[in-house]
XYZ file of C-alpha atoms in Angstrom:
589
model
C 0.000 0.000 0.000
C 1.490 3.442 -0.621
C 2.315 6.301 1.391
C -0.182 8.297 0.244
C -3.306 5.800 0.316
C -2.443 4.844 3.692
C -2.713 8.341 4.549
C -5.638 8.801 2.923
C -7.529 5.662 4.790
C -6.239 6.815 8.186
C -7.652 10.327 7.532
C -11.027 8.656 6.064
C -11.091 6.440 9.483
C -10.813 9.867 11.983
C -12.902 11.745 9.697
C -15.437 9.286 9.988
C -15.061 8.456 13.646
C -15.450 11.794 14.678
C -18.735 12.671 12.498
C -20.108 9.306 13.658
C -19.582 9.968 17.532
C -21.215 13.891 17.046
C -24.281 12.162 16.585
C -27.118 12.165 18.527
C -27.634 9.887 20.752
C -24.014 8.889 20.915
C -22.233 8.084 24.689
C -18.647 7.195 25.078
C -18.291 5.101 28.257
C -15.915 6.635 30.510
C -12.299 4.763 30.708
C -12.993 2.590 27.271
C -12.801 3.174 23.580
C -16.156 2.169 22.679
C -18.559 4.186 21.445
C -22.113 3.441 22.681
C -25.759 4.485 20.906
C -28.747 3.105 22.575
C -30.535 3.846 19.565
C -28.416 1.733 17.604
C -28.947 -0.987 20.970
C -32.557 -1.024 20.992
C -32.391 -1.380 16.844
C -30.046 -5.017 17.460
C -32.466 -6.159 20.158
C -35.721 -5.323 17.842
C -33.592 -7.373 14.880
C -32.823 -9.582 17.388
C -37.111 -10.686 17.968
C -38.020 -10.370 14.638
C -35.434 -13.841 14.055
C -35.961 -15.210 17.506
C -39.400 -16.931 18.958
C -41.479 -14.677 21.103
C -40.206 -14.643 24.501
C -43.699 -15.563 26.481
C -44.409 -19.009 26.815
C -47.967 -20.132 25.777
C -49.577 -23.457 25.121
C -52.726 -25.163 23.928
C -54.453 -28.485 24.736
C -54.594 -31.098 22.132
C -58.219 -31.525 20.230
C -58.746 -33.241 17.157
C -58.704 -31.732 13.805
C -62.550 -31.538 13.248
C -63.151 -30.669 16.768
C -65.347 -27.609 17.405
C -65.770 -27.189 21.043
C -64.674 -25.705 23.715
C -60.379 -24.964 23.351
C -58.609 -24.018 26.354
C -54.792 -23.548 27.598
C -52.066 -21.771 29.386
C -49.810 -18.510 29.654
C -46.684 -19.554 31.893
C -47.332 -16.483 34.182
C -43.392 -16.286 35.340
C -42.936 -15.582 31.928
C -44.677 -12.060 30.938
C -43.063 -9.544 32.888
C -42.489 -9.534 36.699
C -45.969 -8.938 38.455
C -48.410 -8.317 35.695
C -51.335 -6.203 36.705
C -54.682 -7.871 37.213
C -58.080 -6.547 36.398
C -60.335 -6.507 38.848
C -63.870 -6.975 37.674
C -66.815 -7.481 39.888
C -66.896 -10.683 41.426
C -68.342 -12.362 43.640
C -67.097 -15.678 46.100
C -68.913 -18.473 47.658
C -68.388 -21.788 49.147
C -68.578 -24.764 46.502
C -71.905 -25.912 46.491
C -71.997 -30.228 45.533
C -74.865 -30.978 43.187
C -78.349 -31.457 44.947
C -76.921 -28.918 47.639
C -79.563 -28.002 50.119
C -78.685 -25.418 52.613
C -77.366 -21.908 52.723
C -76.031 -19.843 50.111
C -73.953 -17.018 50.873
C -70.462 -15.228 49.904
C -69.070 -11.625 49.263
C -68.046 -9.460 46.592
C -65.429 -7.384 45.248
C -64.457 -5.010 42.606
C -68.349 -2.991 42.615
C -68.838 0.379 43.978
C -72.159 0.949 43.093
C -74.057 -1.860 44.622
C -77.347 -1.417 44.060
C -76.657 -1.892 40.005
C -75.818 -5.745 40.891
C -77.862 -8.528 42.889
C -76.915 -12.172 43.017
C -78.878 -14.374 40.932
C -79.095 -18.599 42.318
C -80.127 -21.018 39.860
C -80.176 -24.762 39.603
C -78.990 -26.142 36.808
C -80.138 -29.131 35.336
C -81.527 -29.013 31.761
C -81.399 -25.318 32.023
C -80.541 -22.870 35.094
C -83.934 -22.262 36.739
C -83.670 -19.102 38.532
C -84.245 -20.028 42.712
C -84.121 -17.314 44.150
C -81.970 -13.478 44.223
C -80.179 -11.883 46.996
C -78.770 -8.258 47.335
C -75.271 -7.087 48.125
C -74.902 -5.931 51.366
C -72.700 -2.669 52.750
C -70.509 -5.254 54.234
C -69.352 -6.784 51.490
C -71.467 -9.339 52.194
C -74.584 -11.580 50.007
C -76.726 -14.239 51.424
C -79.520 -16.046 49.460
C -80.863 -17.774 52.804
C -81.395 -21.400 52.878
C -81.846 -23.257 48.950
C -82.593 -26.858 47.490
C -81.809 -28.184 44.762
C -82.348 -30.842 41.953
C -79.078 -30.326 40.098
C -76.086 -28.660 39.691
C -75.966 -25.118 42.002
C -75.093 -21.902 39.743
C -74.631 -18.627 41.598
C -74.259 -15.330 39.118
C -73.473 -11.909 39.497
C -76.310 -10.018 37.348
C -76.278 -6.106 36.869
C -79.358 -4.565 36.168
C -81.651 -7.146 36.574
C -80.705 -8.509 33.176
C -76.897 -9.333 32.569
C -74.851 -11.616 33.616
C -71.492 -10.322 34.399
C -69.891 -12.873 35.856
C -70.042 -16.208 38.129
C -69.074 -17.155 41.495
C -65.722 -17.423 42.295
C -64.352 -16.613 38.795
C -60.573 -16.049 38.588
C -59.083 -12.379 38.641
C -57.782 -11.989 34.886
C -54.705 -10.244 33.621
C -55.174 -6.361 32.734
C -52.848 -5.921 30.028
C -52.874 -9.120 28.248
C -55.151 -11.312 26.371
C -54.962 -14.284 23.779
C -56.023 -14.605 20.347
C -57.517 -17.685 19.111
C -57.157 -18.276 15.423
C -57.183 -21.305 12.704
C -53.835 -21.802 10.664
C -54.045 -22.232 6.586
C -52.500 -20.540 4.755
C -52.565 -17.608 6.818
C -53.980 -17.128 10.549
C -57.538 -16.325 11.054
C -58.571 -14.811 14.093
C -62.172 -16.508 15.487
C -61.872 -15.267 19.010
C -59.866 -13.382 22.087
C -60.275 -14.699 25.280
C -59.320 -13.348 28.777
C -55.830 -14.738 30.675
C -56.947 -15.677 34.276
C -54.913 -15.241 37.166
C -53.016 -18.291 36.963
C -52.559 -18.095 33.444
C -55.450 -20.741 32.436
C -57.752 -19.250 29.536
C -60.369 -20.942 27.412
C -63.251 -20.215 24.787
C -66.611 -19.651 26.077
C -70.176 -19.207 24.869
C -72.002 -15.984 26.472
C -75.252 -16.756 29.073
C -78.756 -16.639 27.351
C -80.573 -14.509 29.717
C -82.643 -12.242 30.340
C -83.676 -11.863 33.668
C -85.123 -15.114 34.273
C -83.940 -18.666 34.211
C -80.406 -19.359 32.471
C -80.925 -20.826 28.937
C -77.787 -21.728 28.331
C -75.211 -20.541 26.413
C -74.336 -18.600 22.800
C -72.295 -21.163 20.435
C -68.408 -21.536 21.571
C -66.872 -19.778 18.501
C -65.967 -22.265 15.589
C -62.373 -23.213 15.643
C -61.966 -26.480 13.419
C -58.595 -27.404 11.564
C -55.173 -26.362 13.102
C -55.561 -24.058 16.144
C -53.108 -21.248 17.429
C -52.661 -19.248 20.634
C -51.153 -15.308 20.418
C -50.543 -13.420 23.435
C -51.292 -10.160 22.910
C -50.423 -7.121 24.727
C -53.477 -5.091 24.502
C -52.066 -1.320 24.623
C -50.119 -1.584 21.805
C -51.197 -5.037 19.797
C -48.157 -6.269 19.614
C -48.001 -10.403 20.069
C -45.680 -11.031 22.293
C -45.888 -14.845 22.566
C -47.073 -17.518 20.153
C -47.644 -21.449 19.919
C -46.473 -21.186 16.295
C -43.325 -23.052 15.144
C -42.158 -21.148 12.412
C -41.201 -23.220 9.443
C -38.458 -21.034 8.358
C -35.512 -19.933 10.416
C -35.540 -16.449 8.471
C -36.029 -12.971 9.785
C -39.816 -11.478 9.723
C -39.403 -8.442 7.672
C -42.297 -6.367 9.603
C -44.136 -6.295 12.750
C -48.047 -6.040 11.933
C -49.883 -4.544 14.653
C -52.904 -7.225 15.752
C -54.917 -3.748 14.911
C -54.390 -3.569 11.529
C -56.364 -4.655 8.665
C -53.622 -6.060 6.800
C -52.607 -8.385 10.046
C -54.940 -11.100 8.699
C -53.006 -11.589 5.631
C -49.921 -12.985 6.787
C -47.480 -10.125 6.105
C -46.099 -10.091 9.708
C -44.619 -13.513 9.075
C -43.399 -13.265 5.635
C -39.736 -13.088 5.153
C -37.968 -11.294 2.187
C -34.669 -12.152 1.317
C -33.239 -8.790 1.125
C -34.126 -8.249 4.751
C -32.528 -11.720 5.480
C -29.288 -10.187 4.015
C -29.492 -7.181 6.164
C -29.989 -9.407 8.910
C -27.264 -11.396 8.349
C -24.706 -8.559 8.090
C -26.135 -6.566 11.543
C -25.211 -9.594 12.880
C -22.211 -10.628 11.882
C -21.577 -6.557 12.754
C -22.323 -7.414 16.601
C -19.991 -10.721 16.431
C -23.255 -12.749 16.648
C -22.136 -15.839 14.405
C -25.428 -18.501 15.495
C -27.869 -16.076 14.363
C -25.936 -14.584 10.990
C -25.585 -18.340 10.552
C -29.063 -19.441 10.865
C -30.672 -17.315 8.497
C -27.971 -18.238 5.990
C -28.422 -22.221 6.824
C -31.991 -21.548 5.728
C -31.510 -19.955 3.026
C -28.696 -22.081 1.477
C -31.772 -25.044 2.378
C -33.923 -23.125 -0.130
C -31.437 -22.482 -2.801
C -32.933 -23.320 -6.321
C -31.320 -25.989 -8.429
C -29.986 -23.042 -11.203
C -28.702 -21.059 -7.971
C -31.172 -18.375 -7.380
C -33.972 -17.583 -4.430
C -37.256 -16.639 -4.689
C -37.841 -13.158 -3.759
C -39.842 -14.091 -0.055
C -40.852 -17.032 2.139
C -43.460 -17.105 4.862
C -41.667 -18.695 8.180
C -44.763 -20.282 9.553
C -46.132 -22.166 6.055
C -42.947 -21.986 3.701
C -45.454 -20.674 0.983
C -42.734 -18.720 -1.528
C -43.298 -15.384 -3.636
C -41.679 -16.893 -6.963
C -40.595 -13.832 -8.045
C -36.369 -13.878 -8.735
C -35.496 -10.521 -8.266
C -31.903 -10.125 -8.979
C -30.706 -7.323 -6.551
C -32.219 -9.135 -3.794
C -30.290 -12.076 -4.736
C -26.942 -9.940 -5.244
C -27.525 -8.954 -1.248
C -28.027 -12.326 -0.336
C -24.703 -13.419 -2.316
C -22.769 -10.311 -0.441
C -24.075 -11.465 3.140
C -22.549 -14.921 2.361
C -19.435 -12.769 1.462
C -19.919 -10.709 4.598
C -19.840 -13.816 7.050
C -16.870 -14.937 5.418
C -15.126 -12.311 5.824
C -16.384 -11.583 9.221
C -15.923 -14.851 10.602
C -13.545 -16.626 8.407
C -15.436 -19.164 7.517
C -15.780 -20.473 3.940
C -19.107 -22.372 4.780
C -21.176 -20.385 2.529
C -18.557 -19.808 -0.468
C -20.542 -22.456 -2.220
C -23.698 -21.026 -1.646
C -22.489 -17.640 -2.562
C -20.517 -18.638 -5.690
C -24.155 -20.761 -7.057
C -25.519 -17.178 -6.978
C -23.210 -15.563 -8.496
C -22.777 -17.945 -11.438
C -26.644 -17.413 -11.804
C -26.833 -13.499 -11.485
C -23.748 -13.459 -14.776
C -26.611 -15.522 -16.663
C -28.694 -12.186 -16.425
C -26.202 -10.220 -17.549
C -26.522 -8.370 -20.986
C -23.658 -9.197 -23.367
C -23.874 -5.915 -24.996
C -24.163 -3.345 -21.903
C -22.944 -5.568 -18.979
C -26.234 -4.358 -17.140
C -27.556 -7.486 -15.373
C -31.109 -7.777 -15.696
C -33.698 -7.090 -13.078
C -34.653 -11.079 -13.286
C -35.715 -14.205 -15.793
C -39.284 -12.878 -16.129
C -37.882 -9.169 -16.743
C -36.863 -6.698 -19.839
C -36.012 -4.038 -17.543
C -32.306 -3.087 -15.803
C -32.827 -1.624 -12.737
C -29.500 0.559 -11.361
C -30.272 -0.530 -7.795
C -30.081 -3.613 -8.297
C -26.975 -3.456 -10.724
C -25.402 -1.650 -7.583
C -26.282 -4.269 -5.585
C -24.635 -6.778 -7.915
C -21.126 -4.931 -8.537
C -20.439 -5.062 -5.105
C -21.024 -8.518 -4.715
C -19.391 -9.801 -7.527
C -16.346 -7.554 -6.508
C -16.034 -8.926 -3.033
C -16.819 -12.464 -4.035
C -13.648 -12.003 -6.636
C -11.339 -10.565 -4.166
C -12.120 -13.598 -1.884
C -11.868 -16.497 -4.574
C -9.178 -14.746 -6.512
C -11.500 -15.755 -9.517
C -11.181 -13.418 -12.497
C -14.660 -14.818 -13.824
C -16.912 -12.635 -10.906
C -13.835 -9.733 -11.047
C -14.480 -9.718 -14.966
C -18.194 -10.058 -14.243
C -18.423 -6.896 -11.345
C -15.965 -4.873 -13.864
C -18.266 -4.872 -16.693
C -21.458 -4.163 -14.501
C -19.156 -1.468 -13.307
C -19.385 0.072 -16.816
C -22.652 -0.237 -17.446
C -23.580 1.494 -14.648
C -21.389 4.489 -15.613
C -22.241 4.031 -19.610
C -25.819 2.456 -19.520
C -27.266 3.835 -16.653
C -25.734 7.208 -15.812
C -28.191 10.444 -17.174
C -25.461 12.677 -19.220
C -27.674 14.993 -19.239
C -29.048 15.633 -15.732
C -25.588 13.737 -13.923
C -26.898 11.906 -11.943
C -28.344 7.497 -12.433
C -31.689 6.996 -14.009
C -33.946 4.514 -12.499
C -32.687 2.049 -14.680
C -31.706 1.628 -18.328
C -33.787 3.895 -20.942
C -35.757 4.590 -17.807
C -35.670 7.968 -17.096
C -37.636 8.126 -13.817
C -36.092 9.994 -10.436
C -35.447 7.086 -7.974
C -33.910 8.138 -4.243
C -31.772 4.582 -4.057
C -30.501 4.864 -7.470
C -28.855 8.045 -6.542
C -28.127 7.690 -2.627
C -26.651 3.829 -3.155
C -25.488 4.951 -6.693
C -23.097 7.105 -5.205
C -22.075 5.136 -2.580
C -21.015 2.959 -5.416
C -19.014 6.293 -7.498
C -17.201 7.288 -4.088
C -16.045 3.531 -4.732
C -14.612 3.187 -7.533
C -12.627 6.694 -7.189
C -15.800 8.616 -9.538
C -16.084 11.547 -7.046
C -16.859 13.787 -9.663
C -20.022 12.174 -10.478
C -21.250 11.512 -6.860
C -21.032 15.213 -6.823
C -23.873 15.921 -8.894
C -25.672 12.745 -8.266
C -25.265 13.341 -4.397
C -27.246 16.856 -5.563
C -29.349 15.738 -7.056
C -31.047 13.638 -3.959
C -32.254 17.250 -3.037
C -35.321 16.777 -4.932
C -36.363 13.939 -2.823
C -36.130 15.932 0.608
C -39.168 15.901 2.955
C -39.133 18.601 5.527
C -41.503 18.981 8.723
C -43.408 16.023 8.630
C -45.253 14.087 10.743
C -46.798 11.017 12.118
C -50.593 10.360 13.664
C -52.882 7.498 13.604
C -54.902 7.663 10.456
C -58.143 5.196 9.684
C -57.653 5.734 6.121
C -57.684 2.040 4.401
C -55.256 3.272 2.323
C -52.691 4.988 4.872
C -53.752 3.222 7.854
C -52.082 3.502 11.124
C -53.706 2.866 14.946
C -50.451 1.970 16.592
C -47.684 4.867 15.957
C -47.549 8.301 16.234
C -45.145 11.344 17.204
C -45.554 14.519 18.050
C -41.862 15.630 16.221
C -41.708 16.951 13.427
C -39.792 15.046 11.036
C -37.442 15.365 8.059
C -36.088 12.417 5.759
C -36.510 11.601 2.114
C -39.085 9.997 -0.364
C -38.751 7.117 -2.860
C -39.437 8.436 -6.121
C -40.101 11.801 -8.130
C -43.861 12.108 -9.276
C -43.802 11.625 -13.181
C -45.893 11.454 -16.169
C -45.303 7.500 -15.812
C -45.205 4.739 -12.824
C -45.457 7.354 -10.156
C -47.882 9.887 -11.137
C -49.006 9.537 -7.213
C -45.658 8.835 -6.048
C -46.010 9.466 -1.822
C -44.808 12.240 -0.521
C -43.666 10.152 2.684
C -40.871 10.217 4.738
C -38.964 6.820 3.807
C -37.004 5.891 6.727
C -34.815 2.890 4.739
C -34.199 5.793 1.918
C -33.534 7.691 4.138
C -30.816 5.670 6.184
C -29.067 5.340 3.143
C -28.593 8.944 2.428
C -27.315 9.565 6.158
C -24.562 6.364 5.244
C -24.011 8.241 2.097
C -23.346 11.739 3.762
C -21.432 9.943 6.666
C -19.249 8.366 4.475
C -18.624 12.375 2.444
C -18.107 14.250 5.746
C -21.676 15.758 5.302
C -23.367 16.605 8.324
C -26.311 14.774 9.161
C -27.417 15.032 12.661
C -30.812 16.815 12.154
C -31.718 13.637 9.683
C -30.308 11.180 12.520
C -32.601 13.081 14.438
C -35.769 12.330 13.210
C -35.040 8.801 12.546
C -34.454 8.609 16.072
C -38.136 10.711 17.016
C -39.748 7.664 14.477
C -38.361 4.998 16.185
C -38.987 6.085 19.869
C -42.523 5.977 18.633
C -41.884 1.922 18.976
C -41.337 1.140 22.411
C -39.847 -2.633 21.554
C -36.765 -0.747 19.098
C -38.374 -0.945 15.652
C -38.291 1.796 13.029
C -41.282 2.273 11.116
C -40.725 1.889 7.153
C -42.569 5.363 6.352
C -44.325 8.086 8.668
C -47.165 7.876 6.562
C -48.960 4.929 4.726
C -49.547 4.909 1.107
C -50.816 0.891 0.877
C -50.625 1.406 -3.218
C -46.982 1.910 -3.196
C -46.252 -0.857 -0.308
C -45.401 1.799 2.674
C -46.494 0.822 5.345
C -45.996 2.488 9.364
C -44.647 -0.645 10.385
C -41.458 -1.222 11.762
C -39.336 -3.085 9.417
C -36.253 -4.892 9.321
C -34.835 -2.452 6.542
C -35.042 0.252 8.454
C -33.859 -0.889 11.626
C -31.078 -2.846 9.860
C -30.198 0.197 7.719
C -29.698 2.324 10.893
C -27.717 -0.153 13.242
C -25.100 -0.775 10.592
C -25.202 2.974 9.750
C -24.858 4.011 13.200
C -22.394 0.837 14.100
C -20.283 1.088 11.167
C -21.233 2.925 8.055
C -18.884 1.286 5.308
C -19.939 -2.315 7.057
C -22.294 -2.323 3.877
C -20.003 -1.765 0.402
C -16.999 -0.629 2.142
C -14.866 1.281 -0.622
């Protein structure tokens, strides 16, 4: 190395040191070197759930396929968090009365201030619950029904208003801010009922009392739960399942977390895994030294490798249904993670897997421009994606010393600056003959020009992102169908950057959101150019606090149409832990 490059990297390495520790956010433990961000903390630990099984323990009993009664289970208490709250509803205790009791019938009650709304109602059940006899609640605390026979089973209520049962004698406390969701497993989950946790964790479908105001008729129909059954814990305030009796399928990262709120939970996004996400997820954690779970996401994904080398574009953990789609710059990411963990961990397990994908991607590529295409079903060359693929095929040649992928990375290298660069405007088109203003193909494009040594051109490209710029922005709950969002809000105003320019063409109603992946990317962009970027680090920090479990939502706004969605998302979150970690840990130059 010569005098003058070394110089040049050690100045690069302060440079960037110091800009990266001026950010917000940022603590330098006292006595040590490191450099800590709790954003960037809370960010590993979200990645770190969206791979890993939910953390509370819940289980159901075991029922037949084509059994439709009554389905109960069990929350291990011990493991929600230390002393959850109960909800005390009114209740009412009594002895336990034997069937044909005959005798006195008393107990107290708890959990009702206005008494007079409530009376005891004692019935004896034996086809139905004829009504016996009433008592009232006493200041005391106290109810007696005075001396009662009966024929059958004794059933003691708690009725409000003369005509609704609220509860029954000696019913278990149940847990105030959790509660499970029943639902039947397909292809997707279908919710068909939620059901209260009791205090010692038991819970169970039920049918509602037929009554009103006389004899107990029985009971509404248990909801319908036939076929495979599943258990969610839910905690209520927010939606968010926090427990599950689902065995995922696939060991691969969930790409979102769907609040239980939303309309679009039903449909299986939350457990769909795309493999650009797995990439991501693979490099944050081979960034934190965590080999087993870089390792497991690449295990599965070397299991689902097609014969001709590629991946399909996305996988849903709990069925293993697959999006068919080959998308190459999704594939090029997945190829660099293997590269990555190499690298990282010196281990050549996944060279094999990585050099499969490669060999496939140079099938794509164009003979005449070098520009690989955007996949088999395609006629379009997307820059992105060609980005993605240089630096892939680069590092996978510098680690097999194989001219074939450094031959292969060169010429997409060329197309990029031939093919794809806009002489006119300086700066990357969307893709080839496609003329359309895309925020990646400028932000990552110039990652890719500081790179290869083309400052010049990141100048004006690196310009040019100005047009995407969304200042003073914000984040509510909105019903809207189309934007919808009952989960996360801020009260910051926010700045960041949207996907595309609105055009004549694919984005006539291009969102004016503020895309927190996009926006990532420019901050590792301007980090890696001495640009200061501390107000933008600031407002991706304002959306994430919005998540209290670490998560970054993938826009402030929703705009369904265009697949943004305020749910936090493993892009994001991925984008700003490596950013804030280690900004050239993606494409280092």
């Amino acid at each position: 190395m010569g005098r003058k490059l070394l110089l040049k990297r050690v100045c690069l390495v302060l440079a960037m040191t110091v800009l990266v520790q001026g950010l917000p956010g940022f603590t330098k433990q006292s006595g040590a070197a490191t450099v800590v961000n709790t954003h960037a903390t809370s960010a590993l630990t979200w990645l770190n759930k969206q791979l890993d099984p939910a953390g509370v323990q819940v289980s159901l009993n075991t029922y037949p396929s084509n059994y439709t009664g009554l389905v109960e289970g069990t929350v291990q208490i011990a493991s929600l968090p230390v002393n959850p709250a109960l909800q005390y509803n009114p209740n009412i205790k009594s002895s336990v009365y034997d069937n044909k009791y005959s005798g006195i019938v008393s107990g107290t009650f708890t959990g009702i201030t206005d008494r007079n709304a409530y009376s005891v109602y004692v019935f004896d059940q034996t086809d139905i619950g004829y009504k016996k006899t009433t008592a009232t609640l006493n200041a005391n605390g106290t109810w007696s029904a005075g001396s009662v026979v009966f024929n059958g089973k004794p059933v003691i209520a708690l009725v409000k208003g003369g005509n609704e049962i609220v509860g029954f004698a000696n019913d278990a406390q149940t847990l105030s801010e959790y509660e499970v969701l029943i639902s039947v497993k397909s292809d997707t989950l279908y919710p068909k009922a939620t059901v209260q946790i009791k205090e010692d964790g038991k819970f169970a479908t039920k049918g509602n009392p037929i009554f009103t105001g006389g004899d107990l008729l029985g009971y509404t129909a248990i909801p319908e739960v036939v076929g495979s059954r599943v258990a969610q814990v839910i905690h209520k305030s927010d939606a968010k399942v926090v427990g599950t009796t689902v065995e995922p399928t696939l060991k691969l990262i969930r790409s979102y977390y769907v609040p239980q709120n939303d309309p679009a939970s039903s449909l299986g996004i939350g457990d769909r895994s795309w493999i650009y996400d797995d990439a991501l997820g693979v490099i944050s954690f081979g960034l934190a030294g965590d080999k087993t779970r870089a390792a497991t996401i690449l295990a599965s994904l070397a299991g689902l490798q097609n014969a001709d080398g590629s991946l399909y574009f996305s996988y849903n953990t709990v069925t293993g249904e697959v999006d068919d789609k080959k998308r190459s710059g999704s594939i090029a990411w997945v190829g660099y993670a293997a590269t990555q963990f190499e690298k990282k961990f010196n281990d050549t397990t996944y060279r094999n897997f990585a050099v499969r994908i490669a060999d496939y991607l140079i099938t794509l590529q164009d003979p005449t421009t070098g520009s690989i295409k955007g996949g088999p079903d395609a006629n379009w060359y997307s820059t992105e994606h060609n980005v993605d693929s240089y630096f892939f095929l680069r590092d996978l040649g510098k680690l097999t010393n194989d001219t074939k992928y450094v031959n292969a990375a060169n010429l997409v290298k060329n197309a990029l600056l031939q093919s794809h660069w806009n002489v006119t405007q300086q700066r990357f088109n969307q893709g080839i003959n496609d003329t359309a203003g895309s925020l990646d193909a400028n932000s990552w494009g110039s990652i890719f020009l500081e790179a290869i040594g083309r400052h010049d051109l990141a100048v004006s490209a690196t310009a040019y992102l100005n047009n995407f710029k969304v200042n003073n922005a914000t984040m509510a709950l909105n019903t809207d169908p189309n934007a919808y969002n009952n989960t996360y809000q801020s009260t910051k105003l926010v700045s960041g950057y949207k996907p595309y320019m609105v055009d004549s063409g694919d984005f006539v109603n291009a969102p004016s959101v503020v895309w927190t992946e996009g926006t990532w990317g420019v901050i590792n962009l301007f980090l890696r150019q001495g640009t200061n970027a501390q107000a933008l680090t600031q407002s991706m920090y304002d959306l994430q606090d919005a998540d209290v479990a670490g998560g970054l939502v993938y826009s402030n706004v929703g705009a369904n149409s265009y697949d943004f969605h305020v749910w936090p998302s493993v892009a994001a979150t991925a984008w700003q832990y490596l950013t804030l970690t280690s900004p050239t840990s993606i494409w280092e130059p």
